[in-house]
Coordinates of C-alpha atoms (C1' of nucleotides) in Angstrom, one line a residue:
Chain L
M1 CA 1.5 74.6 -125.2
I2 CA -1.9 75.5 -124.0
D3 CA -2.6 75.2 -120.3
L4 CA -4.1 71.8 -119.7
D5 CA -5.9 73.3 -116.7
L6 CA -7.7 75.7 -118.9
V7 CA -8.6 73.0 -121.3
R8 CA -10.4 71.2 -118.4
K9 CA -11.9 74.2 -116.7
D10 CA -13.1 76.1 -119.7
P11 CA -13.1 74.0 -122.9
A12 CA -15.7 76.2 -124.6
Q13 CA -13.4 79.2 -124.5
V14 CA -10.4 77.2 -125.9
E15 CA -12.6 75.7 -128.6
A16 CA -14.0 79.1 -129.6
N17 CA -10.5 80.5 -129.8
L18 CA -9.2 77.6 -131.9
A19 CA -12.2 77.9 -134.2
R20 CA -10.9 81.4 -135.3
R21 CA -8.1 79.7 -137.1
H22 CA -10.1 78.3 -140.0
D23 CA -8.9 74.8 -139.5
P24 CA -11.5 72.1 -138.8
K25 CA -8.7 69.6 -138.1
L26 CA -7.7 71.7 -135.1
L27 CA -11.1 71.2 -133.5
E28 CA -11.0 67.5 -134.2
R29 CA -7.7 67.3 -132.5
F30 CA -8.9 69.3 -129.6
A31 CA -12.0 67.1 -129.2
E32 CA -9.7 64.1 -129.4
A33 CA -7.4 65.5 -126.7
R34 CA -10.3 66.1 -124.4
A35 CA -11.5 62.6 -125.0
R36 CA -8.1 61.1 -124.2
D37 CA -7.9 63.2 -121.1
A38 CA -11.2 62.0 -119.8
E39 CA -10.3 58.4 -120.5
W40 CA -6.9 58.9 -118.9
R41 CA -8.5 60.4 -115.7
A42 CA -10.9 57.5 -115.5
G43 CA -8.1 55.0 -116.1
R44 CA -6.0 56.6 -113.4
V45 CA -8.7 56.0 -110.8
E46 CA -8.5 52.3 -111.5
A47 CA -4.7 52.2 -111.8
D48 CA -4.3 54.1 -108.5
R49 CA -6.6 51.6 -106.8
L50 CA -4.4 48.8 -108.0
R51 CA -1.3 50.6 -107.0
R52 CA -2.7 51.2 -103.6
R53 CA -3.5 47.5 -103.1
R54 CA 0.0 46.6 -104.2
N55 CA 1.6 49.1 -101.8
E56 CA -0.5 47.8 -98.9
L57 CA 0.5 44.2 -99.5
S58 CA 4.1 45.2 -100.1
R59 CA 4.2 47.0 -96.7
A60 CA 2.5 44.2 -95.0
I61 CA 5.2 41.8 -96.3
G62 CA 7.9 44.1 -95.1
Q63 CA 6.4 44.3 -91.7
A64 CA 5.8 40.6 -91.4
R65 CA 9.4 39.9 -92.4
A66 CA 10.6 42.3 -89.8
E67 CA 8.6 40.5 -87.1
G68 CA 9.9 37.1 -88.4
G69 CA 6.5 36.0 -89.7
D70 CA 5.7 34.0 -92.8
T71 CA 5.4 36.1 -95.9
E72 CA 4.8 33.5 -98.6
G73 CA 1.0 33.8 -98.4
L74 CA 1.1 37.5 -98.7
A75 CA 3.6 37.4 -101.5
S76 CA 1.5 35.1 -103.6
E77 CA -1.6 37.3 -103.0
A78 CA 0.5 40.2 -104.2
R79 CA 1.6 38.4 -107.4
E80 CA -2.1 37.6 -108.1
A81 CA -3.1 41.2 -107.6
L82 CA -0.4 42.3 -110.1
A83 CA -1.7 40.1 -112.9
Q84 CA -4.1 42.7 -114.2
F85 CA -1.9 45.6 -113.2
D86 CA 0.4 45.8 -116.2
E87 CA -2.4 46.1 -118.6
V88 CA -4.2 48.9 -116.7
E89 CA -1.0 50.8 -116.2
A90 CA 0.1 50.4 -119.8
R91 CA -3.2 51.8 -120.9
E92 CA -2.9 54.7 -118.6
T93 CA 0.5 55.6 -119.9
R94 CA -0.6 55.3 -123.5
L95 CA -3.6 57.6 -123.0
G96 CA -1.6 60.1 -121.1
A97 CA 1.1 60.2 -123.8
E98 CA -1.5 60.6 -126.5
R99 CA -3.3 63.3 -124.6
D100 CA 0.0 65.2 -124.1
R101 CA 1.0 64.8 -127.8
L102 CA -2.4 66.2 -128.9
V103 CA -2.4 69.1 -126.5
R104 CA 1.2 70.0 -127.4
S105 CA 0.2 70.0 -131.1
L106 CA -2.4 72.7 -130.5
P107 CA -1.4 76.2 -131.4
N108 CA -1.4 79.1 -129.0
L109 CA -4.7 80.8 -128.1
L110 CA -5.1 84.0 -130.1
D111 CA -5.5 87.5 -128.7
P112 CA -8.9 88.9 -129.3
S113 CA -7.5 91.8 -131.4
V114 CA -6.1 89.4 -134.0
P115 CA -8.1 90.1 -137.2
Y116 CA -10.0 87.2 -138.7
G117 CA -8.8 86.2 -142.2
K118 CA -7.8 83.4 -144.4
D119 CA -4.2 84.3 -145.4
D120 CA -1.7 87.1 -145.7
T121 CA -3.9 89.1 -148.0
E122 CA -6.2 89.7 -145.1
N123 CA -3.7 91.1 -142.7
V124 CA -4.8 94.5 -141.4
V125 CA -2.6 97.6 -141.9
V126 CA -2.4 99.4 -138.7
A127 CA 0.3 102.0 -139.5
T128 CA 2.2 103.5 -142.4
W129 CA 5.2 105.7 -142.4
G130 CA 7.3 107.5 -144.9
E131 CA 7.2 108.8 -148.5
R132 CA 7.2 105.9 -151.0
I133 CA 9.2 106.1 -154.2
T134 CA 6.7 105.2 -156.8
D135 CA 8.7 105.3 -160.1
A136 CA 9.9 101.7 -160.3
G137 CA 11.5 102.4 -163.7
S138 CA 14.2 104.6 -162.2
R139 CA 15.4 101.7 -160.0
K140 CA 17.5 98.6 -160.4
S141 CA 17.0 95.6 -158.2
H142 CA 19.3 95.1 -155.3
V143 CA 20.9 92.2 -157.1
E144 CA 21.8 94.3 -160.1
V145 CA 23.2 97.1 -158.0
L146 CA 25.3 94.9 -155.8
E147 CA 26.6 92.9 -158.7
A148 CA 27.5 96.1 -160.6
L149 CA 29.3 97.3 -157.5
G150 CA 31.2 94.0 -157.4
M151 CA 30.3 93.5 -153.8
V152 CA 28.3 90.3 -153.9
E153 CA 29.1 86.8 -155.3
F154 CA 26.0 84.7 -156.2
D155 CA 27.4 82.4 -158.8
R156 CA 30.5 81.5 -156.9
A157 CA 28.4 81.0 -153.7
R158 CA 26.2 78.5 -155.6
R159 CA 29.3 76.6 -156.7
A160 CA 30.6 76.5 -153.2
S161 CA 27.4 76.1 -151.1
G162 CA 24.4 75.8 -153.4
A163 CA 21.5 78.1 -154.1
G164 CA 20.4 80.5 -151.4
F165 CA 23.9 81.6 -150.3
Y166 CA 26.0 84.6 -151.2
Y167 CA 29.3 86.1 -150.5
L168 CA 29.1 89.7 -149.4
T169 CA 32.4 91.6 -150.0
G170 CA 34.1 94.9 -149.6
P171 CA 32.5 98.1 -148.2
M172 CA 29.1 96.4 -148.3
V173 CA 30.2 94.2 -145.4
L174 CA 30.9 97.4 -143.4
L175 CA 27.3 98.5 -144.2
D176 CA 26.0 95.2 -143.0
L177 CA 27.9 95.4 -139.7
A178 CA 26.9 99.1 -139.3
L179 CA 23.3 98.1 -139.5
Q180 CA 23.7 95.6 -136.8
R181 CA 25.7 97.9 -134.6
F182 CA 23.2 100.7 -135.1
A183 CA 20.2 98.5 -134.1
L184 CA 22.1 97.1 -131.2
D185 CA 23.0 100.5 -129.9
L186 CA 19.3 101.6 -130.2
L187 CA 18.2 98.6 -128.1
I188 CA 20.9 99.1 -125.5
E189 CA 19.8 102.7 -125.2
R190 CA 16.3 101.3 -124.4
G191 CA 17.4 99.0 -121.6
F192 CA 18.2 95.8 -123.5
T193 CA 21.2 93.6 -122.6
P194 CA 23.1 92.4 -125.6
V195 CA 23.5 88.6 -125.8
I196 CA 25.5 86.4 -128.2
P197 CA 23.8 83.0 -127.7
P198 CA 24.8 79.6 -128.9
F199 CA 24.1 79.2 -132.6
M200 CA 23.2 75.5 -132.0
L201 CA 20.6 74.0 -129.7
R202 CA 19.7 70.6 -128.6
R203 CA 16.4 69.0 -129.7
E204 CA 14.7 69.3 -126.3
P205 CA 14.8 73.1 -126.0
Y206 CA 14.1 73.3 -129.7
E207 CA 10.8 71.5 -129.3
G208 CA 10.0 74.0 -126.5
V209 CA 10.4 77.1 -128.7
T210 CA 9.0 76.1 -132.0
D211 CA 6.4 73.8 -133.5
L212 CA 7.2 70.4 -135.0
A213 CA 6.2 71.4 -138.6
D214 CA 8.7 74.3 -138.5
F215 CA 11.2 72.0 -137.0
E216 CA 11.2 69.6 -139.9
N217 CA 11.0 72.3 -142.5
V218 CA 13.4 74.9 -141.5
M219 CA 16.0 73.4 -139.2
Y220 CA 19.5 72.3 -140.2
K221 CA 20.5 69.2 -138.2
V222 CA 24.2 68.7 -137.3
E223 CA 25.3 65.3 -138.3
G224 CA 26.5 63.1 -135.4
D225 CA 25.3 65.4 -132.6
D226 CA 22.0 66.2 -131.0
L227 CA 22.3 69.8 -132.2
Y228 CA 20.4 72.0 -134.6
L229 CA 21.6 75.3 -136.2
I230 CA 19.4 78.1 -134.8
A231 CA 16.8 79.7 -137.1
T232 CA 16.8 82.8 -135.0
S233 CA 18.3 83.9 -131.8
E234 CA 14.8 84.0 -130.4
H235 CA 15.2 80.3 -129.9
P236 CA 18.3 80.2 -127.7
L237 CA 17.2 83.3 -125.9
A238 CA 13.8 81.8 -125.0
A239 CA 15.7 78.6 -123.9
L240 CA 18.1 80.6 -121.8
Y241 CA 16.0 80.1 -118.6
M242 CA 14.6 76.7 -119.5
G243 CA 13.5 74.8 -116.3
E244 CA 14.1 77.8 -114.1
I245 CA 12.0 79.9 -111.7
L246 CA 12.2 83.6 -112.7
D247 CA 11.8 86.0 -109.8
E248 CA 9.0 88.4 -110.5
A249 CA 11.2 91.3 -109.2
R250 CA 13.7 90.7 -112.0
L251 CA 11.1 91.1 -114.7
P252 CA 10.8 92.2 -117.4
I253 CA 14.1 90.9 -118.8
R254 CA 15.0 92.5 -122.1
L255 CA 17.6 90.8 -124.2
A256 CA 19.1 91.9 -127.5
G257 CA 20.2 88.8 -129.4
I258 CA 23.0 88.9 -132.0
S259 CA 23.3 85.9 -134.2
M260 CA 23.7 84.3 -137.6
N261 CA 20.5 82.5 -138.4
F262 CA 20.1 79.3 -140.6
R263 CA 17.1 78.2 -142.5
R264 CA 16.6 75.4 -144.9
E265 CA 13.3 76.5 -146.1
I266 CA 13.3 78.6 -149.2
G267 CA 10.2 79.3 -151.2
G268 CA 12.2 79.5 -154.4
H269 CA 9.9 81.4 -156.8
G270 CA 9.5 84.8 -158.5
V271 CA 11.5 87.8 -157.4
D272 CA 13.0 86.2 -154.3
Q273 CA 14.7 83.4 -156.2
K274 CA 17.8 85.5 -156.8
G275 CA 19.1 88.0 -154.3
I276 CA 19.6 88.3 -150.6
F277 CA 16.0 88.8 -149.5
R278 CA 15.4 85.1 -148.8
V279 CA 18.5 83.1 -148.0
H280 CA 19.7 80.1 -146.0
Q281 CA 21.8 82.2 -143.7
F282 CA 21.5 85.8 -142.4
E283 CA 22.4 88.0 -139.5
K284 CA 19.9 89.4 -137.2
I285 CA 19.6 91.6 -134.1
E286 CA 16.6 90.4 -132.2
Q287 CA 14.6 91.7 -129.3
A288 CA 13.5 89.1 -126.7
V289 CA 11.6 89.7 -123.5
F290 CA 10.4 87.7 -120.5
C291 CA 7.7 89.4 -118.5
R292 CA 4.8 89.0 -116.2
P293 CA 1.6 88.0 -118.0
E294 CA -0.2 91.2 -117.4
D295 CA 2.7 93.2 -118.9
S296 CA 3.0 91.4 -122.2
P297 CA 0.5 93.5 -124.3
A298 CA 2.2 96.7 -123.4
I299 CA 5.7 95.2 -124.1
H300 CA 4.5 93.9 -127.4
E301 CA 3.7 97.5 -128.4
E302 CA 7.1 98.6 -127.1
L303 CA 8.9 96.0 -129.2
R304 CA 6.9 97.1 -132.3
A305 CA 7.8 100.7 -131.5
N306 CA 11.5 99.8 -131.3
A307 CA 11.4 98.0 -134.6
E308 CA 9.6 100.9 -136.3
E309 CA 12.2 103.3 -134.9
V310 CA 15.0 101.3 -136.6
F311 CA 13.3 101.9 -140.0
R312 CA 12.4 105.5 -139.3
R313 CA 15.9 106.4 -138.4
L314 CA 17.1 104.6 -141.6
E315 CA 14.4 106.7 -143.3
V316 CA 12.9 103.7 -145.0
P317 CA 9.2 103.9 -145.6
Y318 CA 7.2 101.0 -144.1
R319 CA 3.8 99.9 -142.9
V320 CA 2.8 97.7 -140.0
V321 CA 0.3 94.9 -140.3
N322 CA -1.6 93.0 -137.7
V323 CA -1.2 89.5 -138.9
C324 CA -4.6 87.7 -139.3
T325 CA -5.8 84.4 -137.9
G326 CA -5.1 82.5 -141.1
D327 CA -1.5 83.7 -141.3
I328 CA -0.2 83.9 -137.8
G329 CA 1.4 80.6 -137.2
T330 CA 1.5 78.3 -134.2
V331 CA 3.4 80.0 -131.4
A332 CA 2.3 83.7 -131.4
A333 CA -0.9 84.9 -129.8
K334 CA -0.6 88.1 -131.7
K335 CA 1.9 89.2 -134.3
Y336 CA 2.8 92.4 -136.1
D337 CA 4.9 92.4 -139.3
V338 CA 6.8 95.5 -140.3
E339 CA 6.9 95.6 -144.1
A340 CA 9.4 97.9 -145.8
W341 CA 8.7 99.6 -149.1
F342 CA 10.9 98.1 -151.9
P343 CA 10.9 100.7 -154.7
R344 CA 12.0 98.4 -157.5
Q345 CA 9.3 95.9 -156.7
Q346 CA 6.7 98.5 -155.8
A347 CA 5.7 96.4 -152.9
Y348 CA 5.9 96.2 -149.1
R349 CA 7.9 93.2 -148.0
E350 CA 8.3 91.8 -144.6
V351 CA 11.4 92.9 -142.7
V352 CA 10.3 92.5 -139.1
S353 CA 8.2 90.0 -137.3
C354 CA 7.1 91.0 -133.8
S355 CA 5.3 88.4 -131.7
N356 CA 3.7 88.0 -128.3
C357 CA 4.0 84.3 -127.5
T358 CA 2.2 84.7 -124.2
D359 CA 2.8 81.6 -122.0
Y360 CA 3.1 79.1 -124.9
Q361 CA 6.9 78.8 -125.1
A362 CA 7.5 79.3 -121.4
R363 CA 5.2 76.5 -120.4
R364 CA 6.8 74.1 -122.9
L365 CA 10.2 75.1 -121.6
G366 CA 9.3 74.7 -118.0
I367 CA 9.9 78.3 -117.0
R368 CA 7.8 79.5 -114.0
L369 CA 7.4 82.7 -112.1
G370 CA 8.2 82.8 -108.5
K371 CA 9.1 85.0 -105.6
A372 CA 12.3 84.7 -103.6
G373 CA 13.3 81.6 -105.5
R374 CA 10.1 79.7 -104.8
P375 CA 8.0 78.6 -107.7
G376 CA 4.5 79.9 -108.2
K377 CA 1.7 78.6 -110.3
T378 CA 2.0 81.1 -113.1
V379 CA 4.2 81.0 -116.2
P380 CA 5.9 84.1 -117.6
H381 CA 5.2 85.5 -121.1
T382 CA 7.8 85.6 -123.8
L383 CA 7.9 88.1 -126.7
N384 CA 10.3 88.5 -129.6
S385 CA 10.8 90.9 -132.5
T386 CA 13.3 91.5 -135.1
A387 CA 15.2 94.7 -134.7
V388 CA 17.0 94.3 -138.0
A389 CA 17.8 91.4 -140.2
T390 CA 20.7 92.5 -142.3
S391 CA 20.1 90.8 -145.6
R392 CA 16.6 92.1 -145.9
A393 CA 17.5 95.5 -144.6
L394 CA 20.5 95.7 -146.9
A395 CA 18.3 94.8 -149.8
V396 CA 15.8 97.5 -149.2
I397 CA 18.5 100.1 -148.5
V398 CA 20.3 99.3 -151.8
E399 CA 17.0 99.6 -153.7
Q400 CA 16.1 102.8 -152.0
Y401 CA 19.5 104.5 -151.7
Q402 CA 20.9 103.7 -155.1
R403 CA 22.0 106.6 -157.3
P404 CA 22.0 106.8 -161.1
D405 CA 25.8 106.4 -161.2
G406 CA 25.5 103.0 -159.5
S407 CA 26.7 104.0 -156.1
V408 CA 24.7 103.6 -152.9
E409 CA 24.2 106.5 -150.5
V410 CA 24.8 105.5 -146.9
P411 CA 21.8 106.3 -144.6
T412 CA 22.7 109.2 -142.4
V413 CA 22.2 107.3 -139.2
L414 CA 24.8 104.7 -140.3
R415 CA 27.5 107.0 -141.3
P416 CA 29.1 107.2 -137.9
Y417 CA 29.6 103.5 -138.0
L418 CA 31.4 103.8 -141.4
G419 CA 33.8 106.5 -140.3
G420 CA 31.6 109.3 -141.7
R421 CA 31.5 107.8 -145.2
S422 CA 28.4 109.0 -147.1
S423 CA 28.4 106.6 -150.1
I424 CA 29.6 103.3 -151.4
A425 CA 30.8 103.1 -154.9
R426 CA 32.7 100.7 -157.2
A427 CA 36.4 101.1 -156.5
A428 CA 38.3 102.7 -159.4
G429 CA 39.8 100.1 -161.6
A430 CA 38.0 97.3 -159.9
Chain V
rG1 C1' 38.3 61.5 -127.3
rC2 C1' 40.1 59.1 -122.4
rU3 C1' 39.7 58.6 -117.0
rG4 C1' 37.3 59.8 -112.6
rA5 C1' 33.4 62.1 -109.6
rG6 C1' 28.4 63.4 -109.7
rG7 C1' 22.6 64.3 -111.0
rU8 C1' 17.5 63.6 -104.7
rA9 C1' 12.0 68.9 -103.7
rG10 C1' 13.0 76.6 -104.8
rC11 C1' 18.4 75.8 -102.9
rC12 C1' 22.0 72.7 -100.0
rU13 C1' 22.4 67.9 -98.5
rA14 C1' 21.5 62.4 -96.0
rG15 C1' 19.9 57.8 -97.6
rC16 C1' 22.8 53.8 -102.0
rC17 C1' 27.7 49.3 -100.1
rC18 C1' 23.4 45.7 -97.2
rG19 C1' 15.9 46.9 -101.3
rG20 C1' 10.9 47.8 -97.0
rA21 C1' 6.2 54.7 -96.3
rA22 C1' 12.2 60.6 -99.1
rA23 C1' 15.7 62.1 -93.0
rG24 C1' 17.9 67.0 -92.0
rG25 C1' 19.2 72.2 -93.0
rC26 C1' 18.5 76.9 -95.6
rG27 C1' 14.9 79.9 -97.7
rC28 C1' 9.7 81.0 -97.9
rC29 C1' 4.4 81.3 -95.7
rA30 C1' 1.2 81.4 -91.3
rG31 C1' 0.5 81.5 -86.0
rC32 C1' 2.5 82.5 -81.0
rC33 C1' 5.6 86.1 -78.6
rU34 C1' 6.7 91.6 -79.4
rU35 C1' 5.2 98.8 -79.4
rG36 C1' 7.4 97.1 -84.2
rA37 C1' 11.2 94.1 -86.2
rA38 C1' 14.8 90.4 -85.4
rA39 C1' 15.6 86.1 -82.6
rG40 C1' 13.0 82.1 -80.4
rC41 C1' 8.9 78.6 -80.5
rU42 C1' 4.9 75.8 -83.2
rG43 C1' 2.9 74.4 -87.8
rG44 C1' 3.0 74.5 -93.1
rU45 C1' 5.8 74.6 -97.6
rG46 C1' 6.9 69.0 -105.0
rG47 C1' 3.0 67.3 -108.8
rC48 C1' -2.0 65.2 -109.9
rG49 C1' -7.4 64.6 -108.5
rG50 C1' -11.0 61.3 -107.4
rU51 C1' -9.1 65.8 -101.8
rU52 C1' -11.1 63.2 -93.7
rC53 C1' -7.8 60.2 -98.6
rG54 C1' -4.9 58.2 -102.3
rC55 C1' -1.5 58.0 -106.3
rC56 C1' 2.9 59.8 -108.5
rA57 C1' 7.8 62.0 -108.0
rC58 C1' 15.1 60.8 -106.3
rG59 C1' 18.5 62.8 -114.6
rG60 C1' 15.7 59.4 -118.6
rG61 C1' 14.4 54.4 -120.1
rA62 C1' 14.3 49.1 -119.5
rG63 C1' 14.9 44.8 -116.3
rU64 C1' 14.9 41.8 -111.5
rU65 C1' 11.4 41.8 -107.2
rC66 C1' 5.5 41.3 -103.5
rA67 C1' 8.5 45.8 -103.0
rA68 C1' 13.8 49.9 -106.2
rA69 C1' 16.5 56.6 -104.7
rU70 C1' 19.0 51.8 -103.3
rC71 C1' 20.5 45.9 -107.4
rU72 C1' 21.4 45.0 -113.1
rC73 C1' 21.6 47.0 -118.2
rC74 C1' 21.2 51.0 -121.8
rC75 C1' 21.1 56.2 -122.6
rC76 C1' 21.4 61.7 -121.4
rC77 C1' 23.6 65.7 -118.9
rU78 C1' 27.1 68.3 -115.5
rC79 C1' 31.8 68.9 -113.2
rA80 C1' 37.2 67.8 -112.6
rG81 C1' 41.8 66.0 -114.7
rC82 C1' 44.2 64.6 -119.2
rG83 C1' 44.4 64.9 -124.7
rC84 C1' 43.2 67.8 -129.0
rC85 C1' 42.3 72.8 -130.7
rA86 C1' 41.0 78.9 -133.3

RNA sequence: GCUGAGGUAGCCUAGCCCGGAAAGGCGCCAGCCUUGAAAGCUGGUGGCGGUUCGCCACGGGAGUUCAAAUCUCCCCCUCAGCGCCA
């Protein structure tokens, strides 16, 4: 959430920033939040005055009783003073709760370098890498290739679990695992600590790391428990230090999350309807960092460089976009997407999302910075980025590395993880 | 799932039975002392703003009361033992 202190001290700055998001409702909500806060503050003065009176009388009764005096007169006076108290206090509570709800519903403040734009068509390309394959006609879709290899089961998965699931089988599983291990090793090399987090979270931490709209749209709720299946390991990793004071000397903390990820939301149309590009369940190696506020822009670039390195070493052409104001979402202050080139589709498709969330998640989660175990006033920044999401990476590799005979070449960098194997082909007689 | 013990400030703890302004220690900060440091001594050290002061804060919520960390009810979480279990 946005710092309430900043809302009070420099509302013009907050308002100008929110205005960049093209959403007039946001400015209305912001104005409403400020109005509720002003009313709440005024109401508090009155409530505090009443509470003070009550406390004084109450102490006087205690003292009179201790001295053996009569307390009935004081007590009736106190009862009288309390008559109007409930109403004032209820009003104060209601205003404060409304103010908090409104402030919490506001998105993060955007970094000045985020380009202005209405939707994903106005994202700005900031880098491109690799030689694209431009003859789509020579290519089959990843679905066709995987089915011809006999290493994926879509129809049976639908029967068992519904649309949006698949069984991956045979050597393709080894390629999936190799991708994860390769990305993980790269991160470990760069100072990340691998973490297998819980794959379910309680509601409270979940509200800290994501926004409510996402919450309703993408989360799977576990029946009978206050638990939700994680949509990305970013969420349990961000919640790792919920309510704690992080010692500045320990920062930055670089974590490499390994998890299965579960998402209900599926925009079921066009080319994504079939296949493994967009599914309810996928594995991902994720970068997550806690750092001092002044370090987050540089670390954001570092995470992006790591994500790019994954695709360079896989020799998959890609571009990087700076996600514009109309497409960036609630939590990130700045976001890069890495988009890999899918030769069959002749399109760049998102394979990595790399965000600087600044203090937005950390404040909601109650994480503070401190020295020697003592809390300070500042809140750390959190960042996250995909290193590799296996279903999407697998899809692009299959489209790019397929051969005319139906086999798939193994990217050089993955071969050590497959015992030196250089291609995956349909088993004889299968 | 059952039984029991717990949840108090950055940390540790007292207070709870028997309602009356959150005690103490550690750590941290500042001052004194010192060549310097440690020790020692003194003071400070939760949040809010309306800042000579006040209000709020004892896991969360409701109730009783002039007054709740304390009594009553509901809920959450943690730990231990038992049960179950890949």
